[in-house]
mmCIF file of C-alpha atoms in Angstrom:
data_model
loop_
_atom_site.group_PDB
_atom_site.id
_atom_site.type_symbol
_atom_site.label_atom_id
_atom_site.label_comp_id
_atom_site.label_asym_id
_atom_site.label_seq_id
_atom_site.Cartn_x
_atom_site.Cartn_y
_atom_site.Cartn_z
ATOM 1 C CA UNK A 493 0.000 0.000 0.000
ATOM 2 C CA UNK A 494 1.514 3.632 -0.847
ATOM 3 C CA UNK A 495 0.870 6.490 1.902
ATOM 4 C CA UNK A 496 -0.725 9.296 -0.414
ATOM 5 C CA UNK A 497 -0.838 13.304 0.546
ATOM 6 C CA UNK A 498 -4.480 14.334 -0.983
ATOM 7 C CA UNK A 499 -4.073 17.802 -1.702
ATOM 8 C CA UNK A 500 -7.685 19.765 -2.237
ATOM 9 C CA UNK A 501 -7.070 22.484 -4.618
ATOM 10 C CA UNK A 502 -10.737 22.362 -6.962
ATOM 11 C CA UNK A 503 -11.730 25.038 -4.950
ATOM 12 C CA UNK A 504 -12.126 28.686 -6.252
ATOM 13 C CA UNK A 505 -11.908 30.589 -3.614
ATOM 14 C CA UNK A 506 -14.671 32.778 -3.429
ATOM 15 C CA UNK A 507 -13.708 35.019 -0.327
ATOM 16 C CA UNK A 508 -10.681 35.714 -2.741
ATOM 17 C CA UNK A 509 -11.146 36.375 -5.527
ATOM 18 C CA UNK A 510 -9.625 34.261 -7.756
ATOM 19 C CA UNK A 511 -7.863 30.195 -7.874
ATOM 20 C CA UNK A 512 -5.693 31.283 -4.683
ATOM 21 C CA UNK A 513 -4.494 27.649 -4.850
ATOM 22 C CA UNK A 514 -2.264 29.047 -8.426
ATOM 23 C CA UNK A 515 -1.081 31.950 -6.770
ATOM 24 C CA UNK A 516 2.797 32.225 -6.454
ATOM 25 C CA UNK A 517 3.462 33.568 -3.065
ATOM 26 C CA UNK A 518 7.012 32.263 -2.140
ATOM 27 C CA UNK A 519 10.132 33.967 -2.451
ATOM 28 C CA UNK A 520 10.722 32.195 -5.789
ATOM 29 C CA UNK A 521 7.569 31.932 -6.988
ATOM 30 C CA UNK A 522 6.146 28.931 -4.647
ATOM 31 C CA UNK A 523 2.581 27.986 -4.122
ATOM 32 C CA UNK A 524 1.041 27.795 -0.614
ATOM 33 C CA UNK A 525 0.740 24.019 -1.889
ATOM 34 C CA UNK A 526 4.134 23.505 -2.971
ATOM 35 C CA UNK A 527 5.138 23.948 0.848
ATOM 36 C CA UNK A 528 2.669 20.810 1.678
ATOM 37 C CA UNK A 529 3.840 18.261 -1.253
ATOM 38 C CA UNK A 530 7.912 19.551 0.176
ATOM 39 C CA UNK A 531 6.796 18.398 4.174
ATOM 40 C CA UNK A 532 4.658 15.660 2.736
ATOM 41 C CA UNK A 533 7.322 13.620 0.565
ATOM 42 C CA UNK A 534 9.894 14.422 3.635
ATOM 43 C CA UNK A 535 7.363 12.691 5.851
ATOM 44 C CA UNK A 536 7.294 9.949 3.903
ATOM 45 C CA UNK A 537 4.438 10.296 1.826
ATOM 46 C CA UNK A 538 5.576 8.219 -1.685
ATOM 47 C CA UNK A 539 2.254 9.620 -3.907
ATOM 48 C CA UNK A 540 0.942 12.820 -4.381
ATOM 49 C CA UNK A 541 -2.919 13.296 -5.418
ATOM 50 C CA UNK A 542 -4.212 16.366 -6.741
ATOM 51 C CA UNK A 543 -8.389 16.891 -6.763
ATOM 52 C CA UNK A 544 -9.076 19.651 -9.146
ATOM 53 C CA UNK A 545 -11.416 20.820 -11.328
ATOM 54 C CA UNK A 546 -11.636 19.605 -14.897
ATOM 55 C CA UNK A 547 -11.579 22.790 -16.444
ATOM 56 C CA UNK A 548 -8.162 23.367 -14.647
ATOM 57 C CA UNK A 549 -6.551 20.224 -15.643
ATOM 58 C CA UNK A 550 -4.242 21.514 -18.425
ATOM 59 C CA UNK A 551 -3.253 24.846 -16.755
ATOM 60 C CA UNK A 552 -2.908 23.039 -12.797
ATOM 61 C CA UNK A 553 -0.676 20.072 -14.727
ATOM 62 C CA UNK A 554 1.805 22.457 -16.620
ATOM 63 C CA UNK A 555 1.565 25.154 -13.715
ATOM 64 C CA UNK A 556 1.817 22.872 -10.372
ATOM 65 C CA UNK A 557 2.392 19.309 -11.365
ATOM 66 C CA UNK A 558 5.075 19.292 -13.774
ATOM 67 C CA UNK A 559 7.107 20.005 -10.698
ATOM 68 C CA UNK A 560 6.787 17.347 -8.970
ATOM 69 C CA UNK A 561 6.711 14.808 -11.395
ATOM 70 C CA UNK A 562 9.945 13.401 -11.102
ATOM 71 C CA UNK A 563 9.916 13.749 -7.575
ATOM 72 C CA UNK A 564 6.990 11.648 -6.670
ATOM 73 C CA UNK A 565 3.805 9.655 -8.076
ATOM 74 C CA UNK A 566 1.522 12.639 -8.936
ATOM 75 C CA UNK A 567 -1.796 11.388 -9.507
ATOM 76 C CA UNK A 568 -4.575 13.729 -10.289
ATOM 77 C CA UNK A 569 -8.650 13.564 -9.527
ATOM 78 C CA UNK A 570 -11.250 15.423 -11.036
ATOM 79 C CA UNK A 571 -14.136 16.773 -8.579
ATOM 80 C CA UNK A 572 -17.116 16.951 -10.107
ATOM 81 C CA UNK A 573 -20.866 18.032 -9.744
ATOM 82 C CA UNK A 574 -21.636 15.309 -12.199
ATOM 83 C CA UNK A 575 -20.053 12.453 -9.714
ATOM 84 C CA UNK A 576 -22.869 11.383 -8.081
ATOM 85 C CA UNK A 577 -23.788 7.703 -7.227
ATOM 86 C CA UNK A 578 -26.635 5.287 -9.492
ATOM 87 C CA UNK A 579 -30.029 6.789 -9.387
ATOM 88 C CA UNK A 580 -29.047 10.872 -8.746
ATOM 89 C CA UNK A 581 -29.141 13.554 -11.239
ATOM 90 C CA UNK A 582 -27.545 17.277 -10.567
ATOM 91 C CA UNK A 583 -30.344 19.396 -10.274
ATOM 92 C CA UNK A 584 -30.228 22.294 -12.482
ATOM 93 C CA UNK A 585 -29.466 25.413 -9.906
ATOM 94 C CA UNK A 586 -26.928 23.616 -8.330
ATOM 95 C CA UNK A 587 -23.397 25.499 -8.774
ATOM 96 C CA UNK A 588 -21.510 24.871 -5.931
ATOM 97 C CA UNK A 589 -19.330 22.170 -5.485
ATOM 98 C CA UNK A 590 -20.682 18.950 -3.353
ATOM 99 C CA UNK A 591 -17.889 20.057 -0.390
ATOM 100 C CA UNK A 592 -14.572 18.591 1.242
ATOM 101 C CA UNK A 593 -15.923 15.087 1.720
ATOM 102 C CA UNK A 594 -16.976 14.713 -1.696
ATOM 103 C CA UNK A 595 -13.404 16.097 -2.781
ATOM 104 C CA UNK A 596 -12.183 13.148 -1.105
ATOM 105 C CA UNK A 597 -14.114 10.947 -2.636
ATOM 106 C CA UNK A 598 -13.079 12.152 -6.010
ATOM 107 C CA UNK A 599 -9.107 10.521 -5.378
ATOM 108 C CA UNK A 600 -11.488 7.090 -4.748
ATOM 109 C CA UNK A 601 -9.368 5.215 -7.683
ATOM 110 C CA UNK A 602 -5.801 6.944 -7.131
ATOM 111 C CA UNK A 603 -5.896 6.330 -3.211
ATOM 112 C CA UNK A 604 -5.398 2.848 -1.605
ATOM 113 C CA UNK A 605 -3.698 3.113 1.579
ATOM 114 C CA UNK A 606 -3.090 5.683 4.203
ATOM 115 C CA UNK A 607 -3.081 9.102 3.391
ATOM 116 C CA UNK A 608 -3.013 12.420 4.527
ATOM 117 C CA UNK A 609 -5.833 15.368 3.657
ATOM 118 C CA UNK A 610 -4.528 18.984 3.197
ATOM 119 C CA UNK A 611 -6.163 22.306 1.744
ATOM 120 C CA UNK A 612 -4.159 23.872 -1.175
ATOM 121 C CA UNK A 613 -4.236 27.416 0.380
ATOM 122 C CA UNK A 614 -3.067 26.122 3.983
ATOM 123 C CA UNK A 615 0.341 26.720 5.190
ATOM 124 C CA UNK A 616 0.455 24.153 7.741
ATOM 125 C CA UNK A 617 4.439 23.439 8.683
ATOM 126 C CA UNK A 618 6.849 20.379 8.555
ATOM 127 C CA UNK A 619 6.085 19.300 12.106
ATOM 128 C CA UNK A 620 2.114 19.073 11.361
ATOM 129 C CA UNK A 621 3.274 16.631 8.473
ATOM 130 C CA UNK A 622 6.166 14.660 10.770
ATOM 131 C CA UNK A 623 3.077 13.852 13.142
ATOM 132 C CA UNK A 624 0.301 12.924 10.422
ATOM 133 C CA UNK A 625 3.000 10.826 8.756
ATOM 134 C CA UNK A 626 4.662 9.057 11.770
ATOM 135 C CA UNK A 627 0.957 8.347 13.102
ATOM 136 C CA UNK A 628 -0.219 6.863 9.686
ATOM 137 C CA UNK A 629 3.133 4.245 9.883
ATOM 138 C CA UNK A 630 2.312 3.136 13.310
ATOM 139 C CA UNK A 631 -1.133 2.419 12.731
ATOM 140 C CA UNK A 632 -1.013 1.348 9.140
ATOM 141 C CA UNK A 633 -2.476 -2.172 9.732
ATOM 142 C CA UNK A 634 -5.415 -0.758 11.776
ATOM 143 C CA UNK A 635 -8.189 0.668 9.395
ATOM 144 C CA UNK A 636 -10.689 2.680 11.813
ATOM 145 C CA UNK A 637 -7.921 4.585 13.943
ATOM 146 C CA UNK A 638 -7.336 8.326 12.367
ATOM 147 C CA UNK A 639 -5.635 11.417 13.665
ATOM 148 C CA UNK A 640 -5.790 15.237 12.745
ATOM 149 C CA UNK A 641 -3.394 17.847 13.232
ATOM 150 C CA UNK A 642 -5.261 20.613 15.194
ATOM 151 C CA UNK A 643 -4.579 23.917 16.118
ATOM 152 C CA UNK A 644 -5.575 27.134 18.659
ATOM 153 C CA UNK A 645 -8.035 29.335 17.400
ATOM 154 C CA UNK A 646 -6.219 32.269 17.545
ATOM 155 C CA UNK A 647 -3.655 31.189 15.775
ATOM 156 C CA UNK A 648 -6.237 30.682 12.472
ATOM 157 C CA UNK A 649 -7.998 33.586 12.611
ATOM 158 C CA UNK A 650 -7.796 36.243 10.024
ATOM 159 C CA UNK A 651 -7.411 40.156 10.176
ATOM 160 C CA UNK A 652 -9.908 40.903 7.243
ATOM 161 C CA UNK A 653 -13.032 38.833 7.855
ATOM 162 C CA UNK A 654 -14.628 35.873 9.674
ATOM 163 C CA UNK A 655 -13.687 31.746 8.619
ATOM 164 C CA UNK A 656 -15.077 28.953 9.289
ATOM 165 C CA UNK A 657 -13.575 25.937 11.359
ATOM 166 C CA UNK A 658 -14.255 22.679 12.859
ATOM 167 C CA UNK A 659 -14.343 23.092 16.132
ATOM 168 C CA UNK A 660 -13.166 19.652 18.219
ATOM 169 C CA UNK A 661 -14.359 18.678 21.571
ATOM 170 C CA UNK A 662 -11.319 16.221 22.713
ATOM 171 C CA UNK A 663 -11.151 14.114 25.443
ATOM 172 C CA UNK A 664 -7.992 13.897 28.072
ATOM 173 C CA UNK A 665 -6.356 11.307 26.182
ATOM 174 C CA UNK A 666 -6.633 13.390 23.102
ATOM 175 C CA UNK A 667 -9.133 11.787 21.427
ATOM 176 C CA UNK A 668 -11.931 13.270 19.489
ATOM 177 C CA UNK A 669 -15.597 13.182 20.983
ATOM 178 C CA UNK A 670 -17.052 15.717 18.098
ATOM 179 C CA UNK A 671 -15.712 18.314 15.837
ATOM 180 C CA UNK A 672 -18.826 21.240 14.694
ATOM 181 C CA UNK A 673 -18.506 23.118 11.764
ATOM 182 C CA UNK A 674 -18.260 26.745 12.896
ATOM 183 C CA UNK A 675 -19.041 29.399 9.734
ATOM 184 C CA UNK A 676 -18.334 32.726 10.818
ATOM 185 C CA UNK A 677 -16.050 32.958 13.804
ATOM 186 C CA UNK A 678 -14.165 36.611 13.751
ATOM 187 C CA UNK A 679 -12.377 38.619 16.829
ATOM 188 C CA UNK A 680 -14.760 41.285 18.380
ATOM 189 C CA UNK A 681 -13.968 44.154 18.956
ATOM 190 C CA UNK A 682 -14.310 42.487 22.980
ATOM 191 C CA UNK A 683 -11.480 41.041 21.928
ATOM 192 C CA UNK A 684 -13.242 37.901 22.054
ATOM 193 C CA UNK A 685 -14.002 35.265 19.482
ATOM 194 C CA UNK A 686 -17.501 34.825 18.636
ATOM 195 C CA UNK A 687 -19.458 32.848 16.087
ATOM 196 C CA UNK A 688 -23.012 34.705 16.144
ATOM 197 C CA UNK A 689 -23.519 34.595 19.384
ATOM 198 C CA UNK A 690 -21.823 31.514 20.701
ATOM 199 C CA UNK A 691 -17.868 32.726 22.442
ATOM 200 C CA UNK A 692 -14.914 30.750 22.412
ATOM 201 C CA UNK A 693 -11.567 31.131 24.270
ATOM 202 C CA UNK A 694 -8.168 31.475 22.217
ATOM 203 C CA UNK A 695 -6.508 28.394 23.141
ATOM 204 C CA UNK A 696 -9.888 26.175 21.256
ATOM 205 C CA UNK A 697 -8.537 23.367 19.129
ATOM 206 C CA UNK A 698 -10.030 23.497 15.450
ATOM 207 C CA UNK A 699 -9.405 21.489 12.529
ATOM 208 C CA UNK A 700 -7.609 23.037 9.284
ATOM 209 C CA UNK A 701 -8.866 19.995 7.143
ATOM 210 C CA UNK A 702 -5.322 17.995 8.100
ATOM 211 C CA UNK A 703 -5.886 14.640 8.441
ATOM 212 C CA UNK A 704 -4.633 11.521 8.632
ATOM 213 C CA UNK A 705 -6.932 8.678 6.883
ATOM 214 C CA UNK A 706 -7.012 4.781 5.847
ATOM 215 C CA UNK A 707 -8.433 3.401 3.286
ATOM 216 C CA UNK A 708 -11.625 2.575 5.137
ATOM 217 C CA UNK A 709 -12.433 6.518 5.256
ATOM 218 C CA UNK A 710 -13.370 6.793 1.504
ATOM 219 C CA UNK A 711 -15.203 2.967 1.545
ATOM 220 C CA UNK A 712 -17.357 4.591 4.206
ATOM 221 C CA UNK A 713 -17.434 8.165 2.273
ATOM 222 C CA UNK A 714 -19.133 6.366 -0.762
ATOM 223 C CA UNK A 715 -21.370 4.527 1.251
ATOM 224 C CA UNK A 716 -22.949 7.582 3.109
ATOM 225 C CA UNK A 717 -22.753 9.988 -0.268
ATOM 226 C CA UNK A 718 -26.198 8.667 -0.729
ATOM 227 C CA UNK A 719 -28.015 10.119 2.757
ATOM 228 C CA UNK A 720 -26.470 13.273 1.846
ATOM 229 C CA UNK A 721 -27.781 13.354 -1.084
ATOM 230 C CA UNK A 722 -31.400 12.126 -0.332
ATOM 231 C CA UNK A 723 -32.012 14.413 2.042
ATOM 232 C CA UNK A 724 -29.332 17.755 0.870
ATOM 233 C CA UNK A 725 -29.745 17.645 -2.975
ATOM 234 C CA UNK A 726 -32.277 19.854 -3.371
ATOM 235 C CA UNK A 727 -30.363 22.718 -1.613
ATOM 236 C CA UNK A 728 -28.059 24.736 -3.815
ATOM 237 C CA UNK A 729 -26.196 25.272 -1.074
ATOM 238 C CA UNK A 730 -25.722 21.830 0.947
ATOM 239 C CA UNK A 731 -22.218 20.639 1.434
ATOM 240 C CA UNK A 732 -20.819 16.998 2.137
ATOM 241 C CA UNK A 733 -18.098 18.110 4.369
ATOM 242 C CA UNK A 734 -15.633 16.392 5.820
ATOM 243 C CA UNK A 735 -16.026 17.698 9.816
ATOM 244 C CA UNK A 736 -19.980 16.680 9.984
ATOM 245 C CA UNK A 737 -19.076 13.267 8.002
ATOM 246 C CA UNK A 738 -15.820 12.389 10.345
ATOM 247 C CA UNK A 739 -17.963 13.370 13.547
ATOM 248 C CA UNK A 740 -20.845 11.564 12.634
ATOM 249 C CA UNK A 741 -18.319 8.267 11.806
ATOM 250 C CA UNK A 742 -16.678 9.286 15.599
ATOM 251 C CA UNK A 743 -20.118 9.630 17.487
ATOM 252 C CA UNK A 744 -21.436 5.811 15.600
ATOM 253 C CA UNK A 745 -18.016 4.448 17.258
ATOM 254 C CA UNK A 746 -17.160 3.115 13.346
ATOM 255 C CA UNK A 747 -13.786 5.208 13.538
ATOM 256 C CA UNK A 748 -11.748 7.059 16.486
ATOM 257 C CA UNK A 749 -10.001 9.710 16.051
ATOM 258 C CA UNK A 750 -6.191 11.294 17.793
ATOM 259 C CA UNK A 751 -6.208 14.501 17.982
ATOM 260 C CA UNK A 752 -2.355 15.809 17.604
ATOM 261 C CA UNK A 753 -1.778 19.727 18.334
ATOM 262 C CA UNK A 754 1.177 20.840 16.694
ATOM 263 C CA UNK A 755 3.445 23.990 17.733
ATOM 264 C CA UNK A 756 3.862 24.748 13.946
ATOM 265 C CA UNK A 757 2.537 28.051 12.503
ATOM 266 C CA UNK A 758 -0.509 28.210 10.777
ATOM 267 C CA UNK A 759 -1.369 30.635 8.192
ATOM 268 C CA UNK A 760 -3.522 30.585 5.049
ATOM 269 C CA UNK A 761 -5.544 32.882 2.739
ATOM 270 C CA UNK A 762 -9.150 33.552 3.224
ATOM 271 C CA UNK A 763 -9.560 37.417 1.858
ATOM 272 C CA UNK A 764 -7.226 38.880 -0.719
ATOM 273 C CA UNK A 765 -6.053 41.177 1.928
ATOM 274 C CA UNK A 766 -4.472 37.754 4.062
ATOM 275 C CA UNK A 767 -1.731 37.326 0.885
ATOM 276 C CA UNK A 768 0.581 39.844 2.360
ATOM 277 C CA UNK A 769 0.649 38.286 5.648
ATOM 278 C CA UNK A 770 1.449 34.910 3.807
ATOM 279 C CA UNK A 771 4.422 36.257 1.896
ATOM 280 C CA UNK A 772 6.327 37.966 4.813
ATOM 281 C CA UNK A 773 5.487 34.649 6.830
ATOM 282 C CA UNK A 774 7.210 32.362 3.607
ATOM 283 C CA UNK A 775 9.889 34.805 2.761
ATOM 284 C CA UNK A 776 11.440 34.551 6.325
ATOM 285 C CA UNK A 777 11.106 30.850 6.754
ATOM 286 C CA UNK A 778 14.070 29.344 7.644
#
């Protein structure tokens, strides 16, 4: 079995304003992603898998991919609204894509042994990678035990406008009890962190979509695509995402989950205005 880093880079970024996840912000012209796919293959990740959209496939493969080709298997998935299971149609208002979970999904043919999950316009550091891959080795012969990387709150939070994160209630031992998508959490001007009207302190652990997965995850990914979509198609706006899919597999006791905090720094893009944060953060890396 090959350990895989799934990188999730179909999104457009709509906070943004543009395909953030082709935007050179390194000092010599790197991509946030190019970062990940560095840690990941040091880590020990032997095949990289990119889920993208179709109608990026010739620009991400000459742009991004050509890279890393001689570096690593690069494998690449298409997400698609049309990749739905026997018996579904896409309705005909639906735009946006089917969410995180359903990215996932998409690498179902390219992915068949561990892997790690990571967002294309997440910095998240070597040692965040070091613990996802040293985790995925120790465990590799035990198919419902998971991890994530997790981080503080206020270390994720951006300047220019609210984000969303899964927010994980963990146990003393570290292990997950439920993670809850949170959609608009933003610094008052309290100085405290609020989504609507719901506070939470600083040091809060939330996922940045890092995970660590077996195969098992996407087996049980294709067999609950169909709920979703039985009872979310008809929404334009319904999401299969991968925080309410993992915590529902955590709270049926069909997977557990390690939670692993890492001391790395976090930073990403959300608004347009986060990219000059990102560059002075990259450009004095050491």
């Amino acid at each position: 079995m090959t350990r895989s880093l799934v990188v999730l880079a179909a999104g457009m970024g709509s906070r943004y304003g543009g395909l953030k996840q082709m935007d050179p912000v390194g000092p010599s012209g790197e991509f946030i992603l190019d970062y990940s796919v560095k840690d990941a293959l040091t880590a020990g990740m032997e095949r990289i898998v990119f889920v993208i959209r179709r109608d990026l496939e010739k620009d991400f493969r000459e742009i991004v991919g050509k890279k890393w080709e001689a570096k690593a298997d690069v494998q690449y998935a298409m997400q698609e609204l049309s990749d739905l299971p026997d018996g579904f149609e896409v309705p005909a208002d639906r735009k946006k894509p089917w969410g995180t979970a359903h990215a996932v999904l998409a690498a179902r043919n390219v992915v068949d042994g561990p892997f790690a999950v990571v967002n294309a316009d997440d910095f998240y550091g070597t040692e965040a990678f070091k613990l996802c891959g040293d985790y995925l080795e120790k465990t590799e012969t035990q198919p419902n035990l998971y991890c994530m990387v997790a981080y503080r709150l206020d270390k994720t939070l951006s300047k220019f406008g609210s984000v969303s994160r899964g927010v994980c209630d963990v146990d003393s031992n570290g292990i997950l009890h439920a993670i809850t998508e949170r959609l608009e959490l933003k610094r008052g001007k309290d100085g405290i962190v609020r989504d609507g009207e719901d506070a939470f302190a600083d040091d809060t652990l939330v996922s940045m979509n890092m995970f660590g997965f077996k195969r098992s995850f996407i087996d049980r990914l294709e067999a609950e695509f169909p709920a979703f979509l039985r009872e979310g198609i008809s929404s334009p706006k319904s999401e299969f995402q991968m925080p309410t899919v993992l915590g529902k597999f955590v709270l049926s006791g069909e997977a557990q989950v390690t939670v692993m905090q890492t001391e790395s720094d976090w930073f990403g893009i959300t608004s347009r205005e986060d990219r000059a944060e990102v560059v002075a953060h990259l450009k004095n890396l050491k």
